[in-house]
Tab-separated table of C-alpha atoms in Angstrom:
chain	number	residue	atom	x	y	z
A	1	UNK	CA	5.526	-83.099	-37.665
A	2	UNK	CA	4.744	-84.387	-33.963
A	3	UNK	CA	1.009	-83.029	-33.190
A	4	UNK	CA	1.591	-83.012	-29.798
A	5	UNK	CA	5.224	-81.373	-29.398
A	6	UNK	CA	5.972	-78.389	-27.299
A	7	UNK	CA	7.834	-77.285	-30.048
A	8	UNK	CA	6.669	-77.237	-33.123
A	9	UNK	CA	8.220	-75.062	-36.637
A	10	UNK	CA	6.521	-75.715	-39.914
A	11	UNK	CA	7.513	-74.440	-43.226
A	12	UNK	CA	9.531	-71.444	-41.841
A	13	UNK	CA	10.720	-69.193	-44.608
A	14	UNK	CA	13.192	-66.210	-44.295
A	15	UNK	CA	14.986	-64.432	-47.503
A	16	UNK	CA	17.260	-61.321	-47.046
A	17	UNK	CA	18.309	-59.074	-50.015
A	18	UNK	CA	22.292	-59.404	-50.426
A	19	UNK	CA	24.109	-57.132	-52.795
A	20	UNK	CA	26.476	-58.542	-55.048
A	21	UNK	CA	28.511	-57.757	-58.196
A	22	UNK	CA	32.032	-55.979	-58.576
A	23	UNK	CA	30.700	-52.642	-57.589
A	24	UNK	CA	28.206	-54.132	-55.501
A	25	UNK	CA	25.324	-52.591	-57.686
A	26	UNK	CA	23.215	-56.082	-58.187
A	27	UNK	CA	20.619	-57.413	-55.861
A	28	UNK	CA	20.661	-61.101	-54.898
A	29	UNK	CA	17.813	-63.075	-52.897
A	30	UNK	CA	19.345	-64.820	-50.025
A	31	UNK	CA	16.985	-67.875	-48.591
A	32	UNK	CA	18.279	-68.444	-44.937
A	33	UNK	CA	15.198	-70.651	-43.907
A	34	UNK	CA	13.371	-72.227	-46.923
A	35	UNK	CA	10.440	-74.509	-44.893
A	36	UNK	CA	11.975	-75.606	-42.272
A	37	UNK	CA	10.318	-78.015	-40.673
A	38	UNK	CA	11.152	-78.825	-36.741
A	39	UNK	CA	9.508	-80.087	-33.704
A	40	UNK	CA	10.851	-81.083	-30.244
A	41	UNK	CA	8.425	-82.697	-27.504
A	42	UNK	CA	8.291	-81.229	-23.686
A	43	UNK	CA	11.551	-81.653	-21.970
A	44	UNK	CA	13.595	-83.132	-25.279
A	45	UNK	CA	16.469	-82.083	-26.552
A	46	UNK	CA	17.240	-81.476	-30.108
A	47	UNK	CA	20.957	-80.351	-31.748
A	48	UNK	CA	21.075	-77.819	-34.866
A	49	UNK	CA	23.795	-78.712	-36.901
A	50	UNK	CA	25.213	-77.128	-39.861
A	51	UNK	CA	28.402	-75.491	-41.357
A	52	UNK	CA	28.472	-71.659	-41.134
A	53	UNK	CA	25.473	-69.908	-42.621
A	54	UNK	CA	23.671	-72.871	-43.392
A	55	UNK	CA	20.773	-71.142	-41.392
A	56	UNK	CA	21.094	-72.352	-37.868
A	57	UNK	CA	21.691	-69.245	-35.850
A	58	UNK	CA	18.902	-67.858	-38.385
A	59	UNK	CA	16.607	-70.094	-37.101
A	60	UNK	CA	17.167	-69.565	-32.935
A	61	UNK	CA	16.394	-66.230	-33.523
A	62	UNK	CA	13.279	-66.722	-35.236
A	63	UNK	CA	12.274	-68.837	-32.285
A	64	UNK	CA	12.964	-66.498	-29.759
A	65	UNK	CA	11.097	-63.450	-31.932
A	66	UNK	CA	14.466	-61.909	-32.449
A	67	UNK	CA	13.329	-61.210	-36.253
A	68	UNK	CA	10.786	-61.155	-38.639
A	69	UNK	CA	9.883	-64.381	-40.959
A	70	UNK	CA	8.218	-64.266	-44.518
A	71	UNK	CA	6.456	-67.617	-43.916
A	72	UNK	CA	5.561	-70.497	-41.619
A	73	UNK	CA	4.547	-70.984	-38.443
A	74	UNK	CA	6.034	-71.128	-34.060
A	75	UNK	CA	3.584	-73.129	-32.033
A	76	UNK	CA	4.991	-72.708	-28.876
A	77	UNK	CA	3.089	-75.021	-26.043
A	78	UNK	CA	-0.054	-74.734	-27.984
A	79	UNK	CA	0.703	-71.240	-28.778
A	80	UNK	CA	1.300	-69.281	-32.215
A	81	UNK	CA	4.295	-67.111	-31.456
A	82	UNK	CA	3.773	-64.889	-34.236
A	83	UNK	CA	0.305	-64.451	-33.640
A	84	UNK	CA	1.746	-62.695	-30.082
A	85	UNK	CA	2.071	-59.263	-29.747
A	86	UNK	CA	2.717	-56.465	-26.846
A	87	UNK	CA	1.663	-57.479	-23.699
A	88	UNK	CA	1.125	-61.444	-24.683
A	89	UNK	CA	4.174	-61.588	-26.279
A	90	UNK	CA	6.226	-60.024	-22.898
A	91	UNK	CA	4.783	-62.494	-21.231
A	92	UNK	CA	5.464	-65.349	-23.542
A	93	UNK	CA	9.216	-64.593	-23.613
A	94	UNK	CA	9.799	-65.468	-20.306
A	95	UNK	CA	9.453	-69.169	-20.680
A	96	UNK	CA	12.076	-68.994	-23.657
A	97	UNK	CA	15.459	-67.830	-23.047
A	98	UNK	CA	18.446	-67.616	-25.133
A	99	UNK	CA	22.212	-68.158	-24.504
A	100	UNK	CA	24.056	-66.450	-27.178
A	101	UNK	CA	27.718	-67.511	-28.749
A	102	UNK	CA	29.325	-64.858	-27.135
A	103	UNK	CA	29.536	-64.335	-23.710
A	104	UNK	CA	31.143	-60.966	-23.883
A	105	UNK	CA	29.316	-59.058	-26.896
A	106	UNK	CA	25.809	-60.507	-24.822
A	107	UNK	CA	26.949	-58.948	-21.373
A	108	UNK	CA	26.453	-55.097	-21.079
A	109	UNK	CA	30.022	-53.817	-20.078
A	110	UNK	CA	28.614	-51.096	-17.545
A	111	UNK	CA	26.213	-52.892	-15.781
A	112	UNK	CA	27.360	-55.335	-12.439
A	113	UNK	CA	26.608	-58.687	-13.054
A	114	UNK	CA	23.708	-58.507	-10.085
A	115	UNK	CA	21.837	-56.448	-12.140
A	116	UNK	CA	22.735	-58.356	-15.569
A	117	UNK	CA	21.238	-61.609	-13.982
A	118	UNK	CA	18.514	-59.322	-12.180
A	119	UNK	CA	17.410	-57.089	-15.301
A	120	UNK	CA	14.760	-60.103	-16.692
A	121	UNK	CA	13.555	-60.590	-13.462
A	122	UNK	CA	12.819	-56.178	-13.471
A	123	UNK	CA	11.456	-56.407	-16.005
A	124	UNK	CA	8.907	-58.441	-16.042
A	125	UNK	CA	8.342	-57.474	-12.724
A	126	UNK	CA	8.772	-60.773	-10.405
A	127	UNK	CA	9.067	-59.933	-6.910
A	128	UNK	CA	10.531	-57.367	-4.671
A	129	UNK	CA	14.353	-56.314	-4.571
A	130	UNK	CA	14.881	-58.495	-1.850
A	131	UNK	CA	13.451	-61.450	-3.391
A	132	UNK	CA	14.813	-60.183	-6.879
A	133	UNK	CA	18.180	-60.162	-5.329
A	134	UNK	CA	18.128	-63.964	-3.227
A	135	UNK	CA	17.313	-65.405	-6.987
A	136	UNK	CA	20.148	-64.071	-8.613
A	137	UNK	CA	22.881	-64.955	-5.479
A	138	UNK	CA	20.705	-68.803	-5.686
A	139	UNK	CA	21.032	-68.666	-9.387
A	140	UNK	CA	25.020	-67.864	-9.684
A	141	UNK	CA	25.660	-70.164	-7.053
A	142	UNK	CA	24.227	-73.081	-9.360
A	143	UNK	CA	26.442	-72.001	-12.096
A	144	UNK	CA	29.150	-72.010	-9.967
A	145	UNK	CA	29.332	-68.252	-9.211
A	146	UNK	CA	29.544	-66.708	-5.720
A	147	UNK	CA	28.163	-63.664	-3.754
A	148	UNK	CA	31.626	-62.357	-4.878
A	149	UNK	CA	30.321	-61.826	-8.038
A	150	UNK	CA	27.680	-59.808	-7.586
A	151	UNK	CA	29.609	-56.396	-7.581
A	152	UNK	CA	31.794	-57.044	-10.427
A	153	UNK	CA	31.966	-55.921	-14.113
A	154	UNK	CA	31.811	-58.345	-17.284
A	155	UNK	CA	35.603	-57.497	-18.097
A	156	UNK	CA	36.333	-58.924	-14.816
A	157	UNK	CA	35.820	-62.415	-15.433
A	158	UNK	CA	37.060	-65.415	-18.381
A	159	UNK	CA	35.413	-66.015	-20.857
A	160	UNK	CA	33.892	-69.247	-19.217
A	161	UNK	CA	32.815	-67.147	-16.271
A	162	UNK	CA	30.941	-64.741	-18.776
A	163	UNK	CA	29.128	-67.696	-20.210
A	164	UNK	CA	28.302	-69.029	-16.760
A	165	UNK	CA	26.857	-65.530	-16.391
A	166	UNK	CA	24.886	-65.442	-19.363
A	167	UNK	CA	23.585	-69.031	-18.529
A	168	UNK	CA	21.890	-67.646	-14.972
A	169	UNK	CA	20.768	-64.413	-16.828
A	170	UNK	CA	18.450	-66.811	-18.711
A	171	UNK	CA	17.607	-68.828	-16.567
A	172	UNK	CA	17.151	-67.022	-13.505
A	173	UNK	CA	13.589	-66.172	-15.334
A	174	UNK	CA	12.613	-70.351	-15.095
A	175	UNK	CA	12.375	-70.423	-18.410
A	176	UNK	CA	10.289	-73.813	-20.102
A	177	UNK	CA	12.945	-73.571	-23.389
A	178	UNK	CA	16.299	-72.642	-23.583
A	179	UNK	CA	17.920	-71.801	-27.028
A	180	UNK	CA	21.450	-72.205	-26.967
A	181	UNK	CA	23.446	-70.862	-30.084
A	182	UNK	CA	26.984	-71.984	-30.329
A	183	UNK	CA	27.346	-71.678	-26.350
A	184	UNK	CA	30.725	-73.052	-26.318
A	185	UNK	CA	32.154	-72.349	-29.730
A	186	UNK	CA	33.693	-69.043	-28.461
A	187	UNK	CA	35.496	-70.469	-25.273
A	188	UNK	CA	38.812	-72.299	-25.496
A	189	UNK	CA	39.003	-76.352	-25.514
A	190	UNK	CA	39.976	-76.682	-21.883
A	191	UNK	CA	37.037	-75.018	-20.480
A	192	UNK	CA	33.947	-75.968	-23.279
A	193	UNK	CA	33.281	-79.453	-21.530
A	194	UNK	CA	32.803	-77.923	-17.973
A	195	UNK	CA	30.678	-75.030	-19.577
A	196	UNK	CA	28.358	-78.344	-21.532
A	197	UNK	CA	28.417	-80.367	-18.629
A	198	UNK	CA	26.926	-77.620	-16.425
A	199	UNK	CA	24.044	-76.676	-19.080
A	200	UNK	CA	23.312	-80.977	-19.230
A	201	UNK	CA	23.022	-80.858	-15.441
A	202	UNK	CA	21.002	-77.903	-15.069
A	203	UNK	CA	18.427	-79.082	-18.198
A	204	UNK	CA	17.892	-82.413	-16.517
A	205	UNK	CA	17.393	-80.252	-13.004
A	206	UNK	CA	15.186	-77.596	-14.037
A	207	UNK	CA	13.375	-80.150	-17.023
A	208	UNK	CA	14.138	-77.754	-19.686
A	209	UNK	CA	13.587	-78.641	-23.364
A	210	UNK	CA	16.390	-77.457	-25.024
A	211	UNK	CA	17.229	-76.393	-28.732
A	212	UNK	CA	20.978	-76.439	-28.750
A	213	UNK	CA	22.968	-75.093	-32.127
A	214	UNK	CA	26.177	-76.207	-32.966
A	215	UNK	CA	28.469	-76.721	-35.655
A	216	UNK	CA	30.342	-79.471	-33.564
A	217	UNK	CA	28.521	-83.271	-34.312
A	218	UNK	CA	30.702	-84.331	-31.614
A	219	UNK	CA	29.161	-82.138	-28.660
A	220	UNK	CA	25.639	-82.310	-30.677
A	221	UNK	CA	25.748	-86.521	-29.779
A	222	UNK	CA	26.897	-85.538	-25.699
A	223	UNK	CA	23.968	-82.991	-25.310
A	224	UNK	CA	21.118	-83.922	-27.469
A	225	UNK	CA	18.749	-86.801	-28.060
A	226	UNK	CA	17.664	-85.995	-31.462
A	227	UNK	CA	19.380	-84.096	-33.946
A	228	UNK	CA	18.951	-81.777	-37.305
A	229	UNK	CA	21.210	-81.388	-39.859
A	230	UNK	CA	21.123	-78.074	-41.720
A	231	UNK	CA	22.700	-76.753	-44.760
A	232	UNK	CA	21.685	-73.853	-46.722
A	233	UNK	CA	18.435	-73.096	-45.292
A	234	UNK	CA	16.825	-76.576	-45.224
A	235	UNK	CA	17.076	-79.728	-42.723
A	236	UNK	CA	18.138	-82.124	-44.693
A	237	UNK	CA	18.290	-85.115	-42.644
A	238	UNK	CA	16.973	-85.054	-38.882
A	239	UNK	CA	15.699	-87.766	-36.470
A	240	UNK	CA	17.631	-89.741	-33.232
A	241	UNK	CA	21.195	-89.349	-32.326
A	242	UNK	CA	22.477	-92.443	-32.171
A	243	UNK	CA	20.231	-93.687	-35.742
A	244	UNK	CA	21.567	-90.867	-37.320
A	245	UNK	CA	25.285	-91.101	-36.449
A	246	UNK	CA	25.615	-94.484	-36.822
A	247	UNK	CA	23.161	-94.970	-40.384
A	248	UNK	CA	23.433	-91.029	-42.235
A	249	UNK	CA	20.606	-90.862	-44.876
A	250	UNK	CA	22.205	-87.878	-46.588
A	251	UNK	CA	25.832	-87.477	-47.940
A	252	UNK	CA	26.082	-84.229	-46.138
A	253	UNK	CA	25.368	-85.659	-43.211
A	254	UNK	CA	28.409	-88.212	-44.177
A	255	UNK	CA	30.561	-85.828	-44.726
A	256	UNK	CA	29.905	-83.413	-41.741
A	257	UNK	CA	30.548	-87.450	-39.593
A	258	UNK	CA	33.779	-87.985	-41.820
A	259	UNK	CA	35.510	-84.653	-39.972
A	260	UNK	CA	34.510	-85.851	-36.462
A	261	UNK	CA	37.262	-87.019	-34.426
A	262	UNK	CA	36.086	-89.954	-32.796
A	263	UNK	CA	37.643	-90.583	-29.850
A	264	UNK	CA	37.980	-87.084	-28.317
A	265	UNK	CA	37.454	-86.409	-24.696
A	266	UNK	CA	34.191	-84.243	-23.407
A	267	UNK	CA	34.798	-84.844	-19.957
A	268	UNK	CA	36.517	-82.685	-17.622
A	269	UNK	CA	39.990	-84.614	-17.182
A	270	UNK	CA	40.101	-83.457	-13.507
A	271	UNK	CA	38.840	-81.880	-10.676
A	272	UNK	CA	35.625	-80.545	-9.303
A	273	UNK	CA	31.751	-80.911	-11.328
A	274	UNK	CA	31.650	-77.729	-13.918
A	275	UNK	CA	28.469	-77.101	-11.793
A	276	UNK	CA	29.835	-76.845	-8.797
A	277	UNK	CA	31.599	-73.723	-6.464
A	278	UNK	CA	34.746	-75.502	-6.977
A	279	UNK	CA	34.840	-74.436	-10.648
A	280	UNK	CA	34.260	-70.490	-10.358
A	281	UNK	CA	38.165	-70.117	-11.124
A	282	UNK	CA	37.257	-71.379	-14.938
């Protein structure tokens, strides 16, 4: 572990209770996180990978306080996270922000996306409406969004425009650590590089340190500058991109490489920055 990192997860345990059996009558013990260990220094970024339910999307919402752990420890900037609670805790979430895998189940459907990128800023009570209201137009502007959008309902938009959304709902709030869970994994091909070259531009802008979850080595190497690989419940291999990639340690690791294609475009092949007004139609 790095003494001194913003980030820092030690021995993080967390076991659910599965049923199993023909008739569904026999209780099995489940270890999502079995001491995980994790640590990411102010204004790095780390990738999360791991095939499905190897414990990754466990694990962001553990960060974030999105569930309950049966062991370890969250120092957050000095701070124990599950030491928090009420009041401290409120006031803690603020600098850590989550964008979630879908950008359609994480958007109410009746509320206007004004008050979707607004409601953080409500409620934990930052400024009046009017100052409320010239953060959110600023803050969909940067993810390409305009005043336009203000009005309009979640249904109304793609699927990349509902992630843009979800990306200024987070960080609308100036958050110090954005958790990103799959961000692109729901969108289609064309649109995922314009979606991860926004969130690159806007970490380096706003110096976010950045916990970013994927099962996609290939986007892991574009957005991170260390990496973890998962599978069931433990890191089994973890240190810098370009060490790991190039000299794996563990087979899985190997094999997760092997199914990489590596020559395959992350750029946009055309057109307009993904963080700029020109891409709003994506």
């Amino acid at each position: 572990m790095v003494s001194d990192a913003f980030l820092s997860l030690r021995g993080l345990r967390k076991c659910y209770q599965v049923r199993s059996g023909r008739l569904g009558l026999e209780k099995k013990t489940l270890m999502a996180l079995d001491g995980v260990d994790l640590s990411i220094p102010r204004g790095g970024s780390c990738g999360l990978v791991g095939e499905s339910g190897s414990g990754k999307s466990t694990l962001a919402r553990a960060v974030m306080r999105l569930l309950s752990l049966d062991g370890g420890e969250i120092r957050f900037d000095g701070v124990d996270l599950l030491q928090l609670r009420g009041s401290e805790l409120r006031r803690m979430r603020r600098r850590l922000q989550m964008v979630f895998q879908d950008p359609f189940a994480s958007l109410n459907p009746r509320m206007r996306v004004g008050d979707i990128v607004e409601e953080g800023l409500v409620i934990h009570r930052l400024g009046n409406a009017s100052q409320r209201r010239a953060a959110v137009r600023e803050m969909l502007a940067r993810v390409g969004l305009g005043d336009d959008a203000l009005d309009r309902y979640p249904h109304q938009f793609s699927g990349g425009q509902r992630q843009r959304i979800g990306i200024a709902r987070a960080l609308v709030l100036k958050p110090d650590l954005l958790v990103c869970d799959e961000p692109v994994s729901a969108l289609d091909v064309s649109i995922q590089a314009q979606i991860l070259t926004l969130l690159q531009s806007l970490r380096e802008e706003l110096n976010l340190t950045l916990l970013f979850i994927s099962h996609d080595l290939r986007v892991v190497r574009h957005m991170c500058e260390q990496v973890a690989v998962m599978r069931s419940g433990r890191i089994v291999e973890q240190g810098p991109v370009e060490q790991v990639y190039a000299h794996p340690q563990s087979e899985y690791t190997r094999t997760l490489l092997s199914a990489v294609v590596p020559h395959a475009r992350l750029a946009p092949e055309s057109g307009q920055g993904a963080g700029q007004p020109g891409a709003r139609g994506i």
